Amino acid sequence: MFRVLFFILTFVAFQLNSNAQQEQIKIDATVNMQIHELEILQKITYFNKSNTSLDTIYLLNWPNSFLGRKSPLAKRLIEDYDRSLYFAKREDRGHNRIKEITDQDQLLIWSTVKGAPDILRVVLNQTLKPKDTLIINASYTLKIPSNEFTRYGVRNNTFNLRNWHLVP
């Protein structure tokens, strides 16, 4: 009986420890149906799983894949003879307009990685040590793309969203 109880307690302790060491994302969003936009306030709790200290982190900004004719997504679609994104009107393509990214109310410097409009490089104000966590807040406007490019997006005022927020 003691062995079973010990095993259960060890398993529960391990689960609690492993759950506390994962990224968490909280999003507050306001929808504007007329112009197909979301105003987003996002809180990312980032856990440094690596064995090295970090001074920069990267975030996936998938909506910017729809931003222009020269994006990697547009080029990939053209390889499949799909020119829908390449010739799409600006209002049908999606993107993020980032207002600010902060760490405890201090602005963080961020930029788009050259040649990868869907990757954000965020420079941290302080080094993030291994096994430490950092809370990042982002404020941005998401323009939802038409769903004709990837099946995800907006059609007839119905949103079908996937990978629409910033992700570590």
Tab-separated table of N, CA and C in Angstrom:
chain	number	residue	atom	x	y	z
A	1	MET	N	0.831	-1.191	0.000
A	1	MET	CA	0.000	0.000	0.000
A	1	MET	C	0.875	1.255	0.000
A	2	PHE	N	1.938	1.218	0.806
A	2	PHE	CA	2.834	2.368	0.889
A	2	PHE	C	3.460	2.660	-0.474
A	3	ARG	N	3.862	1.619	-1.208
A	3	ARG	CA	4.482	1.803	-2.520
A	3	ARG	C	3.512	2.452	-3.505
A	4	VAL	N	2.266	2.027	-3.481
A	4	VAL	CA	1.260	2.594	-4.383
A	4	VAL	C	1.044	4.070	-4.049
A	5	LEU	N	0.910	4.399	-2.775
A	5	LEU	CA	0.716	5.782	-2.348
A	5	LEU	C	1.935	6.634	-2.718
A	6	PHE	N	3.121	6.112	-2.494
A	6	PHE	CA	4.349	6.825	-2.852
A	6	PHE	C	4.393	7.086	-4.355
A	7	PHE	N	4.053	6.094	-5.149
A	7	PHE	CA	4.048	6.238	-6.610
A	7	PHE	C	3.048	7.321	-7.036
A	8	ILE	N	1.862	7.309	-6.488
A	8	ILE	CA	0.834	8.295	-6.841
A	8	ILE	C	1.284	9.700	-6.470
A	9	LEU	N	1.826	9.863	-5.256
A	9	LEU	CA	2.293	11.186	-4.839
A	9	LEU	C	3.451	11.677	-5.702
A	10	THR	N	4.348	10.781	-6.063
A	10	THR	CA	5.472	11.147	-6.925
A	10	THR	C	4.959	11.563	-8.305
A	11	PHE	N	4.007	10.812	-8.830
A	11	PHE	CA	3.443	11.122	-10.142
A	11	PHE	C	2.745	12.483	-10.121
A	12	VAL	N	1.949	12.756	-9.100
A	12	VAL	CA	1.244	14.038	-8.982
A	12	VAL	C	2.246	15.180	-8.849
A	13	ALA	N	3.264	15.018	-8.051
A	13	ALA	CA	4.286	16.059	-7.893
A	13	ALA	C	4.998	16.319	-9.214
A	14	PHE	N	5.298	15.271	-9.948
A	14	PHE	CA	5.953	15.427	-11.258
A	14	PHE	C	5.041	16.179	-12.225
A	15	GLN	N	3.762	15.837	-12.247
A	15	GLN	CA	2.809	16.498	-13.137
A	15	GLN	C	2.689	17.983	-12.795
A	16	LEU	N	2.592	18.313	-11.523
A	16	LEU	CA	2.491	19.712	-11.120
A	16	LEU	C	3.745	20.476	-11.520
A	17	ASN	N	4.903	19.863	-11.334
A	17	ASN	CA	6.161	20.506	-11.696
A	17	ASN	C	6.264	20.697	-13.207
A	18	SER	N	5.886	19.687	-13.982
A	18	SER	CA	6.012	19.810	-15.435
A	18	SER	C	4.993	20.787	-15.998
A	19	ASN	N	3.805	20.877	-15.423
A	19	ASN	CA	2.808	21.828	-15.904
A	19	ASN	C	3.221	23.262	-15.608
A	20	ALA	N	3.934	23.484	-14.539
A	20	ALA	CA	4.363	24.831	-14.179
A	20	ALA	C	5.489	25.304	-15.076
A	21	GLN	N	6.093	24.424	-15.850
A	21	GLN	CA	7.249	24.772	-16.661
A	21	GLN	C	6.910	24.803	-18.150
A	22	GLN	N	5.747	25.267	-18.476
A	22	GLN	CA	5.361	25.370	-19.874
A	22	GLN	C	4.859	26.779	-20.152
A	23	GLU	N	4.935	27.156	-21.431
A	23	GLU	CA	4.415	28.453	-21.813
A	23	GLU	C	2.915	28.493	-21.590
A	24	GLN	N	2.450	29.670	-21.252
A	24	GLN	CA	1.020	29.896	-21.114
A	24	GLN	C	0.682	31.140	-21.907
A	25	ILE	N	-0.479	31.129	-22.525
A	25	ILE	CA	-0.912	32.263	-23.318
A	25	ILE	C	-2.323	32.644	-22.888
A	26	LYS	N	-2.506	33.926	-22.609
A	26	LYS	CA	-3.827	34.453	-22.269
A	26	LYS	C	-4.132	35.566	-23.263
A	27	ILE	N	-5.323	35.523	-23.835
A	27	ILE	CA	-5.689	36.493	-24.865
A	27	ILE	C	-7.028	37.126	-24.540
A	28	ASP	N	-7.059	38.455	-24.625
A	28	ASP	CA	-8.302	39.219	-24.590
A	28	ASP	C	-8.443	39.852	-25.964
A	29	ALA	N	-9.551	39.562	-26.641
A	29	ALA	CA	-9.720	40.057	-28.002
A	29	ALA	C	-11.090	40.691	-28.176
A	30	THR	N	-11.117	41.748	-28.974
A	30	THR	CA	-12.355	42.411	-29.357
A	30	THR	C	-12.485	42.296	-30.869
A	31	VAL	N	-13.643	41.840	-31.323
A	31	VAL	CA	-13.869	41.591	-32.741
A	31	VAL	C	-14.568	42.772	-33.396
A	32	ASN	N	-14.077	43.151	-34.580
A	32	ASN	CA	-14.765	44.116	-35.428
A	32	ASN	C	-15.177	43.358	-36.685
A	33	MET	N	-16.441	42.950	-36.747
A	33	MET	CA	-16.929	42.119	-37.843
A	33	MET	C	-16.954	42.858	-39.176
A	34	GLN	N	-17.164	44.177	-39.152
A	34	GLN	CA	-17.269	44.923	-40.404
A	34	GLN	C	-15.954	44.937	-41.182
A	35	ILE	N	-14.843	45.069	-40.495
A	35	ILE	CA	-13.549	45.150	-41.192
A	35	ILE	C	-12.682	43.905	-40.952
A	36	HIS	N	-13.259	42.900	-40.331
A	36	HIS	CA	-12.595	41.610	-40.098
A	36	HIS	C	-11.272	41.769	-39.349
A	37	GLU	N	-11.349	42.442	-38.219
A	37	GLU	CA	-10.159	42.653	-37.390
A	37	GLU	C	-10.423	42.266	-35.949
A	38	LEU	N	-9.344	41.903	-35.273
A	38	LEU	CA	-9.365	41.641	-33.837
A	38	LEU	C	-8.381	42.583	-33.164
A	39	GLU	N	-8.814	43.266	-32.116
A	39	GLU	CA	-7.906	44.035	-31.258
A	39	GLU	C	-7.500	43.091	-30.142
A	40	ILE	N	-6.196	42.853	-30.004
A	40	ILE	CA	-5.731	41.808	-29.098
A	40	ILE	C	-4.780	42.345	-28.044
A	41	LEU	N	-5.019	41.916	-26.813
A	41	LEU	CA	-4.079	42.065	-25.708
A	41	LEU	C	-3.692	40.650	-25.315
A	42	GLN	N	-2.411	40.333	-25.438
A	42	GLN	CA	-1.950	38.970	-25.203
A	42	GLN	C	-0.878	38.954	-24.131
A	43	LYS	N	-1.000	37.981	-23.244
A	43	LYS	CA	-0.006	37.771	-22.189
A	43	LYS	C	0.621	36.405	-22.415
A	44	ILE	N	1.941	36.398	-22.594
A	44	ILE	CA	2.685	35.158	-22.811
A	44	ILE	C	3.591	34.928	-21.614
A	45	THR	N	3.410	33.810	-20.940
A	45	THR	CA	4.339	33.408	-19.896
A	45	THR	C	5.312	32.435	-20.553
A	46	TYR	N	6.547	32.896	-20.704
A	46	TYR	CA	7.570	32.145	-21.433
A	46	TYR	C	8.515	31.486	-20.450
A	47	PHE	N	8.728	30.181	-20.609
A	47	PHE	CA	9.630	29.423	-19.751
A	47	PHE	C	10.872	29.051	-20.549
A	48	ASN	N	12.041	29.380	-20.039
A	48	ASN	CA	13.300	29.052	-20.707
A	48	ASN	C	13.645	27.597	-20.414
A	49	LYS	N	13.359	26.724	-21.362
A	49	LYS	CA	13.615	25.296	-21.212
A	49	LYS	C	15.053	24.923	-21.534
A	50	SER	N	15.782	25.849	-22.122
A	50	SER	CA	17.150	25.532	-22.548
A	50	SER	C	18.120	25.578	-21.366
A	51	ASN	N	19.339	25.169	-21.625
A	51	ASN	CA	20.387	25.210	-20.605
A	51	ASN	C	21.244	26.467	-20.726
A	52	THR	N	20.859	27.367	-21.591
A	52	THR	CA	21.617	28.605	-21.780
A	52	THR	C	20.728	29.805	-21.489
A	53	SER	N	21.346	30.891	-21.100
A	53	SER	CA	20.620	32.136	-20.868
A	53	SER	C	20.219	32.741	-22.203
A	54	LEU	N	19.071	33.381	-22.233
A	54	LEU	CA	18.550	33.969	-23.462
A	54	LEU	C	18.491	35.483	-23.343
A	55	ASP	N	18.930	36.172	-24.391
A	55	ASP	CA	18.750	37.628	-24.435
A	55	ASP	C	17.787	38.023	-25.547
A	56	THR	N	17.373	37.027	-26.333
A	56	THR	CA	16.442	37.229	-27.435
A	56	THR	C	15.530	36.015	-27.526
A	57	ILE	N	14.266	36.263	-27.817
A	57	ILE	CA	13.348	35.154	-28.099
A	57	ILE	C	12.677	35.426	-29.442
A	58	TYR	N	12.144	34.384	-30.029
A	58	TYR	CA	11.480	34.491	-31.327
A	58	TYR	C	10.034	34.050	-31.179
A	59	LEU	N	9.145	34.786	-31.834
A	59	LEU	CA	7.724	34.482	-31.798
A	59	LEU	C	7.228	34.235	-33.221
A	60	LEU	N	6.392	33.226	-33.375
A	60	LEU	CA	5.755	32.983	-34.655
A	60	LEU	C	4.610	33.973	-34.809
A	61	ASN	N	4.604	34.695	-35.912
A	61	ASN	CA	3.592	35.699	-36.215
A	61	ASN	C	2.916	35.298	-37.533
A	62	TRP	N	2.246	34.147	-37.527
A	62	TRP	CA	1.708	33.542	-38.739
A	62	TRP	C	0.832	34.486	-39.566
A	63	PRO	N	0.008	35.346	-38.986
A	63	PRO	CA	-0.813	36.219	-39.837
A	63	PRO	C	-0.002	37.050	-40.833
A	64	ASN	N	1.248	37.361	-40.520
A	64	ASN	CA	2.062	38.131	-41.464
A	64	ASN	C	2.506	37.296	-42.664
A	65	SER	N	2.231	36.016	-42.654
A	65	SER	CA	2.503	35.189	-43.829
A	65	SER	C	1.640	35.623	-45.013
A	66	PHE	N	0.515	36.270	-44.715
A	66	PHE	CA	-0.417	36.708	-45.748
A	66	PHE	C	-0.176	38.148	-46.172
A	67	LEU	N	0.843	38.767	-45.606
A	67	LEU	CA	1.063	40.207	-45.759
A	67	LEU	C	1.314	40.662	-47.187
A	68	GLY	N	2.150	39.958	-47.908
A	68	GLY	CA	2.506	40.468	-49.225
A	68	GLY	C	2.749	39.394	-50.253
A	69	ARG	N	3.028	39.850	-51.444
A	69	ARG	CA	3.247	38.953	-52.576
A	69	ARG	C	4.575	38.219	-52.519
A	70	LYS	N	5.505	38.717	-51.717
A	70	LYS	CA	6.832	38.104	-51.644
A	70	LYS	C	7.039	37.291	-50.366
A	71	SER	N	5.975	37.075	-49.615
A	71	SER	CA	6.104	36.300	-48.382
A	71	SER	C	6.395	34.839	-48.732
A	72	PRO	N	7.022	34.105	-47.810
A	72	PRO	CA	7.276	32.680	-48.068
A	72	PRO	C	5.994	31.897	-48.382
A	73	LEU	N	4.877	32.262	-47.747
A	73	LEU	CA	3.616	31.569	-48.031
A	73	LEU	C	3.171	31.839	-49.466
A	74	ALA	N	3.240	33.087	-49.908
A	74	ALA	CA	2.852	33.415	-51.285
A	74	ALA	C	3.726	32.668	-52.281
A	75	LYS	N	5.027	32.620	-52.011
A	75	LYS	CA	5.941	31.895	-52.902
A	75	LYS	C	5.618	30.403	-52.920
A	76	ARG	N	5.287	29.863	-51.762
A	76	ARG	CA	4.957	28.432	-51.670
A	76	ARG	C	3.678	28.121	-52.443
A	77	LEU	N	2.686	28.984	-52.324
A	77	LEU	CA	1.442	28.768	-53.060
A	77	LEU	C	1.684	28.834	-54.568
A	78	ILE	N	2.544	29.758	-54.999
A	78	ILE	CA	2.855	29.874	-56.429
A	78	ILE	C	3.525	28.601	-56.934
A	79	GLU	N	4.359	27.971	-56.101
A	79	GLU	CA	4.971	26.701	-56.506
A	79	GLU	C	3.919	25.647	-56.837
A	80	ASP	N	2.770	25.756	-56.175
A	80	ASP	CA	1.659	24.832	-56.426
A	80	ASP	C	0.679	25.402	-57.460
A	81	TYR	N	1.132	26.417	-58.210
A	81	TYR	CA	0.326	27.065	-59.248
A	81	TYR	C	-0.924	27.738	-58.686
A	82	ASP	N	-0.848	28.160	-57.432
A	82	ASP	CA	-1.950	28.874	-56.794
A	82	ASP	C	-1.525	30.333	-56.642
A	83	ARG	N	-2.106	31.198	-57.442
A	83	ARG	CA	-1.736	32.617	-57.421
A	83	ARG	C	-2.749	33.476	-56.664
A	84	SER	N	-3.613	32.832	-55.903
A	84	SER	CA	-4.681	33.557	-55.218
A	84	SER	C	-4.136	34.601	-54.246
A	85	LEU	N	-3.120	34.265	-53.471
A	85	LEU	CA	-2.552	35.227	-52.524
A	85	LEU	C	-1.739	36.287	-53.260
A	86	TYR	N	-1.043	35.900	-54.284
A	86	TYR	CA	-0.210	36.829	-55.039
A	86	TYR	C	-1.048	37.952	-55.645
A	87	PHE	N	-2.218	37.620	-56.173
A	87	PHE	CA	-3.059	38.618	-56.837
A	87	PHE	C	-4.184	39.142	-55.932
A	88	ALA	N	-4.177	38.773	-54.673
A	88	ALA	CA	-5.247	39.194	-53.763
A	88	ALA	C	-5.196	40.697	-53.482
A	89	LYS	N	-6.366	41.260	-53.257
A	89	LYS	CA	-6.448	42.659	-52.844
A	89	LYS	C	-5.882	42.784	-51.434
A	90	ARG	N	-5.351	43.953	-51.135
A	90	ARG	CA	-4.756	44.191	-49.811
A	90	ARG	C	-5.740	43.885	-48.687
A	91	GLU	N	-7.006	44.252	-48.863
A	91	GLU	CA	-7.994	44.044	-47.794
A	91	GLU	C	-8.342	42.566	-47.593
A	92	ASP	N	-7.966	41.710	-48.555
A	92	ASP	CA	-8.216	40.278	-48.401
A	92	ASP	C	-7.048	39.531	-47.778
A	93	ARG	N	-5.892	40.183	-47.734
A	93	ARG	CA	-4.716	39.559	-47.115
A	93	ARG	C	-4.698	39.909	-45.630
A	94	GLY	N	-4.175	39.025	-44.821
A	94	GLY	CA	-4.113	39.249	-43.390
A	94	GLY	C	-2.752	39.761	-42.949
A	95	HIS	N	-2.698	40.247	-41.719
A	95	HIS	CA	-1.448	40.697	-41.118
A	95	HIS	C	-1.694	41.123	-39.673
A	96	ASN	N	-0.614	41.317	-38.957
A	96	ASN	CA	-0.653	41.881	-37.611
A	96	ASN	C	-0.027	43.262	-37.640
A	97	ARG	N	-0.667	44.205	-36.979
A	97	ARG	CA	-0.076	45.528	-36.738
A	97	ARG	C	0.238	45.577	-35.239
A	98	ILE	N	1.485	45.399	-34.920
A	98	ILE	CA	1.878	45.349	-33.514
A	98	ILE	C	2.024	46.767	-32.986
A	99	LYS	N	1.337	47.031	-31.882
A	99	LYS	CA	1.423	48.349	-31.253
A	99	LYS	C	2.597	48.396	-30.295
A	100	GLU	N	2.690	47.364	-29.441
A	100	GLU	CA	3.821	47.306	-28.512
A	100	GLU	C	3.965	45.907	-27.934
A	101	ILE	N	5.204	45.620	-27.544
A	101	ILE	CA	5.524	44.396	-26.818
A	101	ILE	C	6.297	44.832	-25.586
A	102	THR	N	5.829	44.391	-24.413
A	102	THR	CA	6.435	44.834	-23.165
A	102	THR	C	6.777	43.658	-22.260
A	103	ASP	N	7.675	43.948	-21.323
A	103	ASP	CA	8.057	43.036	-20.251
A	103	ASP	C	7.916	43.842	-18.970
A	104	GLN	N	6.891	43.542	-18.188
A	104	GLN	CA	6.633	44.278	-16.947
A	104	GLN	C	6.615	45.789	-17.194
A	105	ASP	N	5.839	46.217	-18.174
A	105	ASP	CA	5.626	47.624	-18.532
A	105	ASP	C	6.850	48.322	-19.109
A	106	GLN	N	7.895	47.596	-19.432
A	106	GLN	CA	9.046	48.167	-20.125
A	106	GLN	C	8.976	47.723	-21.578
A	107	LEU	N	9.069	48.680	-22.478
A	107	LEU	CA	9.014	48.354	-23.892
A	107	LEU	C	10.173	47.443	-24.281
A	108	LEU	N	9.871	46.480	-25.114
A	108	LEU	CA	10.895	45.597	-25.665
A	108	LEU	C	11.123	45.971	-27.126
A	109	ILE	N	12.361	45.868	-27.552
A	109	ILE	CA	12.689	46.124	-28.944
A	109	ILE	C	12.407	44.850	-29.727
A	110	TRP	N	11.674	44.977	-30.819
A	110	TRP	CA	11.331	43.826	-31.642
A	110	TRP	C	11.489	44.196	-33.110
A	111	SER	N	11.677	43.182	-33.925
A	111	SER	CA	11.782	43.387	-35.366
A	111	SER	C	11.354	42.108	-36.064
A	112	THR	N	11.054	42.244	-37.336
A	112	THR	CA	10.735	41.098	-38.163
A	112	THR	C	12.045	40.547	-38.713
A	113	VAL	N	12.174	39.241	-38.717
A	113	VAL	CA	13.378	38.603	-39.249
A	113	VAL	C	13.398	38.801	-40.766
A	114	LYS	N	14.537	39.238	-41.294
A	114	LYS	CA	14.663	39.489	-42.732
A	114	LYS	C	14.357	38.222	-43.527
A	115	GLY	N	13.465	38.362	-44.488
A	115	GLY	CA	13.093	37.229	-45.321
A	115	GLY	C	12.043	36.328	-44.692
A	116	ALA	N	11.640	36.618	-43.461
A	116	ALA	CA	10.633	35.810	-42.759
A	116	ALA	C	9.662	36.755	-42.039
A	117	PRO	N	8.694	37.315	-42.761
A	117	PRO	CA	7.779	38.277	-42.137
A	117	PRO	C	6.911	37.674	-41.044
A	118	ASP	N	6.909	36.349	-40.947
A	118	ASP	CA	6.095	35.677	-39.935
A	118	ASP	C	6.883	35.308	-38.673
A	119	ILE	N	8.104	35.814	-38.547
A	119	ILE	CA	8.918	35.562	-37.357
A	119	ILE	C	9.310	36.904	-36.732
A	120	LEU	N	9.004	37.050	-35.445
A	120	LEU	CA	9.398	38.251	-34.704
A	120	LEU	C	10.595	37.936	-33.826
A	121	ARG	N	11.554	38.804	-33.852
A	121	ARG	CA	12.726	38.720	-32.980
A	121	ARG	C	12.509	39.742	-31.871
A	122	VAL	N	12.463	39.289	-30.627
A	122	VAL	CA	12.214	40.167	-29.482
A	122	VAL	C	13.457	40.177	-28.600
A	123	VAL	N	14.048	41.366	-28.445
A	123	VAL	CA	15.244	41.527	-27.604
A	123	VAL	C	14.780	41.794	-26.174
A	124	LEU	N	15.259	40.990	-25.249
A	124	LEU	CA	14.849	41.112	-23.849
A	124	LEU	C	15.638	42.208	-23.147
A	125	ASN	N	15.010	42.857	-22.174
A	125	ASN	CA	15.690	43.889	-21.390
A	125	ASN	C	16.694	43.282	-20.415
A	126	GLN	N	16.390	42.071	-19.955
A	126	GLN	CA	17.293	41.355	-19.048
A	126	GLN	C	17.455	39.927	-19.558
A	127	THR	N	18.603	39.350	-19.290
A	127	THR	CA	18.859	37.969	-19.696
A	127	THR	C	17.910	37.035	-18.945
A	128	LEU	N	17.337	36.098	-19.674
A	128	LEU	CA	16.457	35.099	-19.081
A	128	LEU	C	17.273	33.835	-18.823
A	129	LYS	N	17.472	33.534	-17.558
A	129	LYS	CA	18.308	32.398	-17.170
A	129	LYS	C	17.569	31.081	-17.396
A	130	PRO	N	18.329	29.990	-17.501
A	130	PRO	CA	17.691	28.677	-17.663
A	130	PRO	C	16.702	28.395	-16.533
A	131	LYS	N	15.576	27.840	-16.907
A	131	LYS	CA	14.500	27.447	-15.991
A	131	LYS	C	13.748	28.626	-15.389
A	132	ASP	N	14.034	29.862	-15.821
A	132	ASP	CA	13.291	31.038	-15.364
A	132	ASP	C	12.135	31.319	-16.316
A	133	THR	N	11.181	32.097	-15.834
A	133	THR	CA	10.043	32.490	-16.658
A	133	THR	C	10.035	33.997	-16.858
A	134	LEU	N	9.362	34.400	-17.910
A	134	LEU	CA	9.252	35.811	-18.270
A	134	LEU	C	7.832	36.044	-18.755
A	135	ILE	N	7.240	37.152	-18.349
A	135	ILE	CA	5.911	37.509	-18.823
A	135	ILE	C	6.047	38.619	-19.851
A	136	ILE	N	5.537	38.347	-21.036
A	136	ILE	CA	5.561	39.300	-22.139
A	136	ILE	C	4.121	39.672	-22.467
A	137	ASN	N	3.886	40.962	-22.624
A	137	ASN	CA	2.571	41.450	-23.029
A	137	ASN	C	2.682	42.048	-24.417
A	138	ALA	N	1.718	41.727	-25.255
A	138	ALA	CA	1.708	42.249	-26.620
A	138	ALA	C	0.331	42.850	-26.902
A	139	SER	N	0.365	43.973	-27.580
A	139	SER	CA	-0.860	44.636	-28.009
A	139	SER	C	-0.778	44.781	-29.527
A	140	TYR	N	-1.781	44.268	-30.225
A	140	TYR	CA	-1.734	44.328	-31.680
A	140	TYR	C	-3.132	44.194	-32.277
A	141	THR	N	-3.221	44.559	-33.548
A	141	THR	CA	-4.445	44.417	-34.321
A	141	THR	C	-4.210	43.342	-35.372
A	142	LEU	N	-5.100	42.390	-35.415
A	142	LEU	CA	-5.013	41.293	-36.369
A	142	LEU	C	-6.041	41.506	-37.471
A	143	LYS	N	-5.569	41.611	-38.690
A	143	LYS	CA	-6.446	41.651	-39.869
A	143	LYS	C	-6.602	40.218	-40.344
A	144	ILE	N	-7.822	39.693	-40.302
A	144	ILE	CA	-8.083	38.311	-40.666
A	144	ILE	C	-8.095	38.188	-42.197
A	145	PRO	N	-7.319	37.257	-42.756
A	145	PRO	CA	-7.308	37.098	-44.214
A	145	PRO	C	-8.562	36.380	-44.708
A	146	SER	N	-8.782	36.457	-45.986
A	146	SER	CA	-9.821	35.654	-46.616
A	146	SER	C	-9.432	34.182	-46.467
A	147	ASN	N	-10.418	33.316	-46.394
A	147	ASN	CA	-10.110	31.884	-46.250
A	147	ASN	C	-9.788	31.216	-47.583
A	148	GLU	N	-9.772	31.961	-48.676
A	148	GLU	CA	-9.527	31.350	-49.986
A	148	GLU	C	-8.089	30.864	-50.166
A	149	PHE	N	-7.171	31.297	-49.306
A	149	PHE	CA	-5.767	30.930	-49.475
A	149	PHE	C	-5.415	29.615	-48.793
A	150	THR	N	-5.901	29.418	-47.569
A	150	THR	CA	-5.510	28.230	-46.793
A	150	THR	C	-6.684	27.556	-46.081
A	151	ARG	N	-7.890	27.941	-46.364
A	151	ARG	CA	-9.103	27.464	-45.684
A	151	ARG	C	-9.300	28.102	-44.321
A	152	TYR	N	-8.297	28.800	-43.813
A	152	TYR	CA	-8.437	29.482	-42.529
A	152	TYR	C	-8.524	30.972	-42.803
A	153	GLY	N	-9.463	31.619	-42.125
A	153	GLY	CA	-9.662	33.044	-42.321
A	153	GLY	C	-11.137	33.367	-42.215
A	154	VAL	N	-11.574	34.335	-43.008
A	154	VAL	CA	-12.962	34.785	-42.942
A	154	VAL	C	-13.657	34.528	-44.274
A	155	ARG	N	-14.909	34.122	-44.147
A	155	ARG	CA	-15.777	33.970	-45.319
A	155	ARG	C	-17.207	34.148	-44.849
A	156	ASN	N	-17.927	35.059	-45.496
A	156	ASN	CA	-19.323	35.341	-45.135
A	156	ASN	C	-19.472	35.654	-43.644
A	157	ASN	N	-18.570	36.460	-43.116
A	157	ASN	CA	-18.567	36.858	-41.700
A	157	ASN	C	-18.452	35.685	-40.734
A	158	THR	N	-17.888	34.577	-41.190
A	158	THR	CA	-17.583	33.447	-40.320
A	158	THR	C	-16.072	33.321	-40.251
A	159	PHE	N	-15.547	33.305	-39.027
A	159	PHE	CA	-14.102	33.200	-38.830
A	159	PHE	C	-13.736	31.749	-38.563
A	160	ASN	N	-12.761	31.259	-39.295
A	160	ASN	CA	-12.180	29.942	-39.068
A	160	ASN	C	-10.691	30.197	-38.824
A	161	LEU	N	-10.293	30.231	-37.563
A	161	LEU	CA	-8.949	30.687	-37.198
A	161	LEU	C	-8.063	29.534	-36.754
A	162	ARG	N	-6.795	29.655	-37.157
A	162	ARG	CA	-5.771	28.716	-36.717
A	162	ARG	C	-4.446	29.469	-36.763
A	163	ASN	N	-3.638	29.325	-35.729
A	163	ASN	CA	-2.331	30.001	-35.651
A	163	ASN	C	-2.474	31.509	-35.847
A	164	TRP	N	-3.436	32.104	-35.209
A	164	TRP	CA	-3.745	33.509	-35.434
A	164	TRP	C	-3.136	34.438	-34.395
A	165	HIS	N	-2.505	33.907	-33.387
A	165	HIS	CA	-1.907	34.747	-32.342
A	165	HIS	C	-0.410	34.496	-32.276
A	166	LEU	N	0.306	35.350	-31.543
A	166	LEU	CA	1.749	35.196	-31.390
A	166	LEU	C	2.048	33.960	-30.549
A	167	VAL	N	3.036	33.171	-31.005
A	167	VAL	CA	3.366	31.914	-30.339
A	167	VAL	C	4.886	31.823	-30.178
A	168	PRO	N	5.362	31.482	-28.949
A	168	PRO	CA	6.806	31.294	-28.766
A	168	PRO	C	7.335	30.112	-29.551
